[in-house]
XYZ file of N, CA and C in Angstrom:
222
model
N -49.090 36.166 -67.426
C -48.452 34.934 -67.826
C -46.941 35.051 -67.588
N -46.145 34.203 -67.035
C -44.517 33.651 -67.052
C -44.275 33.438 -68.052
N -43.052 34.588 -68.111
C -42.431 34.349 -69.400
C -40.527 34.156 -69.006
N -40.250 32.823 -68.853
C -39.250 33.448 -67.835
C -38.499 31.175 -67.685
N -37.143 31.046 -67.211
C -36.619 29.742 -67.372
C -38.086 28.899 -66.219
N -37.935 27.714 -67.098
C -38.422 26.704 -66.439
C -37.963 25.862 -64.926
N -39.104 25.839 -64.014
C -38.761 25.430 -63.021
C -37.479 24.570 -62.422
N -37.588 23.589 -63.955
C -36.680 22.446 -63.867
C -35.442 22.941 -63.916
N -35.191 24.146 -65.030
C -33.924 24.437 -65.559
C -33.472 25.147 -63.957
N -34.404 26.193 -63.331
C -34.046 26.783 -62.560
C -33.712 25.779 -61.010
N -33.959 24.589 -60.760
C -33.673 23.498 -59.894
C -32.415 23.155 -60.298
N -31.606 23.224 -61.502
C -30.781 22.908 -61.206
C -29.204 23.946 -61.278
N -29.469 25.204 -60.604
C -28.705 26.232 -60.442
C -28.845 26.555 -59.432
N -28.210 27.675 -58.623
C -28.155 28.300 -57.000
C -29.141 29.584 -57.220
N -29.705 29.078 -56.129
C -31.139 30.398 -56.227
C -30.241 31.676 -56.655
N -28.875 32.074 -55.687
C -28.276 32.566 -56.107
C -28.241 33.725 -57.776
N -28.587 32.364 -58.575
C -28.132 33.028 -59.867
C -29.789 33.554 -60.259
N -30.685 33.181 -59.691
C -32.152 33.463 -60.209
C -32.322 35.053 -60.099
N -33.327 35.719 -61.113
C -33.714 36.789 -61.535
C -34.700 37.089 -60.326
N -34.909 38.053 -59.970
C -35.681 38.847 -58.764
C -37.161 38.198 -59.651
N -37.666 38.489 -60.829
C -38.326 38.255 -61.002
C -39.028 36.480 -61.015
N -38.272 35.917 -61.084
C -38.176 34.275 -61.254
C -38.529 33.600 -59.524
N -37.944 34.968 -58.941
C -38.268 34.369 -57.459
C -39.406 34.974 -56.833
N -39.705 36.031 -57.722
C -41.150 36.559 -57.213
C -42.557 35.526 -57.653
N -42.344 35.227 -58.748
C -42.953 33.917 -59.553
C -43.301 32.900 -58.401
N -42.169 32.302 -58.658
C -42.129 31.124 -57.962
C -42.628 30.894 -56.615
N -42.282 32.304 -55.680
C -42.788 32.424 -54.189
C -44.106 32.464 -54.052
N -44.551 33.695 -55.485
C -45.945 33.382 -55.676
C -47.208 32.387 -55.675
N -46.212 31.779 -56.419
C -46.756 30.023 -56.818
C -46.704 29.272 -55.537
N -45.377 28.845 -55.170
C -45.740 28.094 -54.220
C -46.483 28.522 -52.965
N -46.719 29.390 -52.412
C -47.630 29.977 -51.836
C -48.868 29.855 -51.564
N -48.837 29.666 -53.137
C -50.324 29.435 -53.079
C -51.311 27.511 -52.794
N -50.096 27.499 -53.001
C -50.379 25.820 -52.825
C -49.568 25.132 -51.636
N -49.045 25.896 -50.798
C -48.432 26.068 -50.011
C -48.890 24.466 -48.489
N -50.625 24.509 -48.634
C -51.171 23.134 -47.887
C -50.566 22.348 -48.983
N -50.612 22.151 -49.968
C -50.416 20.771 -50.596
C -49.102 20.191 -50.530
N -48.057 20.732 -50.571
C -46.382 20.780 -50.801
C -46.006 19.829 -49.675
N -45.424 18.574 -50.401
C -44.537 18.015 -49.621
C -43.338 18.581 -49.017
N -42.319 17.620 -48.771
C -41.642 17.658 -47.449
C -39.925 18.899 -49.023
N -40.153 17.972 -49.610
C -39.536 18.998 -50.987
C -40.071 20.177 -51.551
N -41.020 20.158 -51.785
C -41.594 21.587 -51.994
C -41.585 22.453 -51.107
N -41.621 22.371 -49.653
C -41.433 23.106 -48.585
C -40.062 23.585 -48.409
N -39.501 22.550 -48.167
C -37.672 22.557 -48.710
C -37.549 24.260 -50.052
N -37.620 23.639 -51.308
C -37.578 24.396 -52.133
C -38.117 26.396 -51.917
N -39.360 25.651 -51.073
C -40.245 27.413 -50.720
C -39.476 28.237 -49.794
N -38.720 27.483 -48.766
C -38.363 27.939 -47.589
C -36.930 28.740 -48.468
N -36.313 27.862 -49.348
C -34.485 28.432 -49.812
C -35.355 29.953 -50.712
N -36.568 29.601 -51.881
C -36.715 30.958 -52.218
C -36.967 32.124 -50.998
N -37.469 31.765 -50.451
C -37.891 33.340 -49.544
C -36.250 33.092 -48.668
N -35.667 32.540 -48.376
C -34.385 32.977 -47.679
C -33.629 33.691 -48.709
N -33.579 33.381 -49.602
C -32.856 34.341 -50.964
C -33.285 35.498 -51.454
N -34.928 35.836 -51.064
C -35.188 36.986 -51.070
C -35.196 37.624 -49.839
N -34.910 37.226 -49.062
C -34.413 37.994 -47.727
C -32.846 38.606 -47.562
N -32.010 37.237 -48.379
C -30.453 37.230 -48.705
C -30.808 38.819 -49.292
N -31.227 39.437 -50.068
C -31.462 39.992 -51.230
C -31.712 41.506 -50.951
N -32.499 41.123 -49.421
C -33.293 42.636 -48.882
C -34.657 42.513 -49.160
N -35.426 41.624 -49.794
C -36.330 41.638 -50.552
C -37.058 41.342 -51.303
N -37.461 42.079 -51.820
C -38.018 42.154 -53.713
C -38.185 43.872 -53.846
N -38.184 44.447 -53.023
C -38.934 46.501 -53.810
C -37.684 46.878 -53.622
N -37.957 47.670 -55.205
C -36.877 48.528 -55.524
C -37.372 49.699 -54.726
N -35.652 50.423 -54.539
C -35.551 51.734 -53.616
C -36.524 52.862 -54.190
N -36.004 52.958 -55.847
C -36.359 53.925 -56.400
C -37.065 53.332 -57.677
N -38.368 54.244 -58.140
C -38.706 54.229 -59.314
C -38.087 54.774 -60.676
N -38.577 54.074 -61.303
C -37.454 54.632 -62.746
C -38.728 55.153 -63.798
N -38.044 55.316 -64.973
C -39.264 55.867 -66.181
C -39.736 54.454 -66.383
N -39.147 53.340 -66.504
C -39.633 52.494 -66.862
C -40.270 51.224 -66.394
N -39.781 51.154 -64.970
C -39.719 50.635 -63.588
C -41.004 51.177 -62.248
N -41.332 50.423 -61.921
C -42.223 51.132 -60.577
C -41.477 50.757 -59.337
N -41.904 50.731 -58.227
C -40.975 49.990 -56.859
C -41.017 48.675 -56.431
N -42.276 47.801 -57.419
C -42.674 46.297 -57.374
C -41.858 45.455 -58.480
N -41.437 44.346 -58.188
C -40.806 43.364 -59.069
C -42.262 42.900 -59.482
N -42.466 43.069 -61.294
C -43.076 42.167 -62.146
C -42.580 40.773 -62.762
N -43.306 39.545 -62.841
C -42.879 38.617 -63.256
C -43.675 38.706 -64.304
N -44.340 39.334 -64.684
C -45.153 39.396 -66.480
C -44.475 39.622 -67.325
């Protein structure tokens, strides 16, 4: 389950400021519905994955004690 700002809240800020995790979410999501998405939702899908590219990504270099090398959105 997402535990994490609402779509809406996050529409109206610069992907920029979004949490690795918020964009793993979201890429997730739209993805998956990815046939259905209008000409805006496509819009929207295309700026997340350019921001995780901006980014390098999503996997961390290194694992931590508390951390693995995958971004969780749980």
């Amino acid at each position: 389950m997402y535990i994490g700002r609402d779509l809406t809240h996050l529409q109206m800020i610069s992907k920029r400021e979004w949490k690795d995790s918020e964009l793993a979410f979201f890429h997730h999501a739209l993805q998956q519905v990815t046939p259905y998405l209008n000409a805006e939702g496509q819009t929207m899908h295309r700026e997340i994955i350019e921001e995780i590219e901006a980014r390098g990504g999503l996997q961390r270099n290194e694992a931590t004690y508390t951390n693995g090398t995958r971004v969780f959105y749980e």
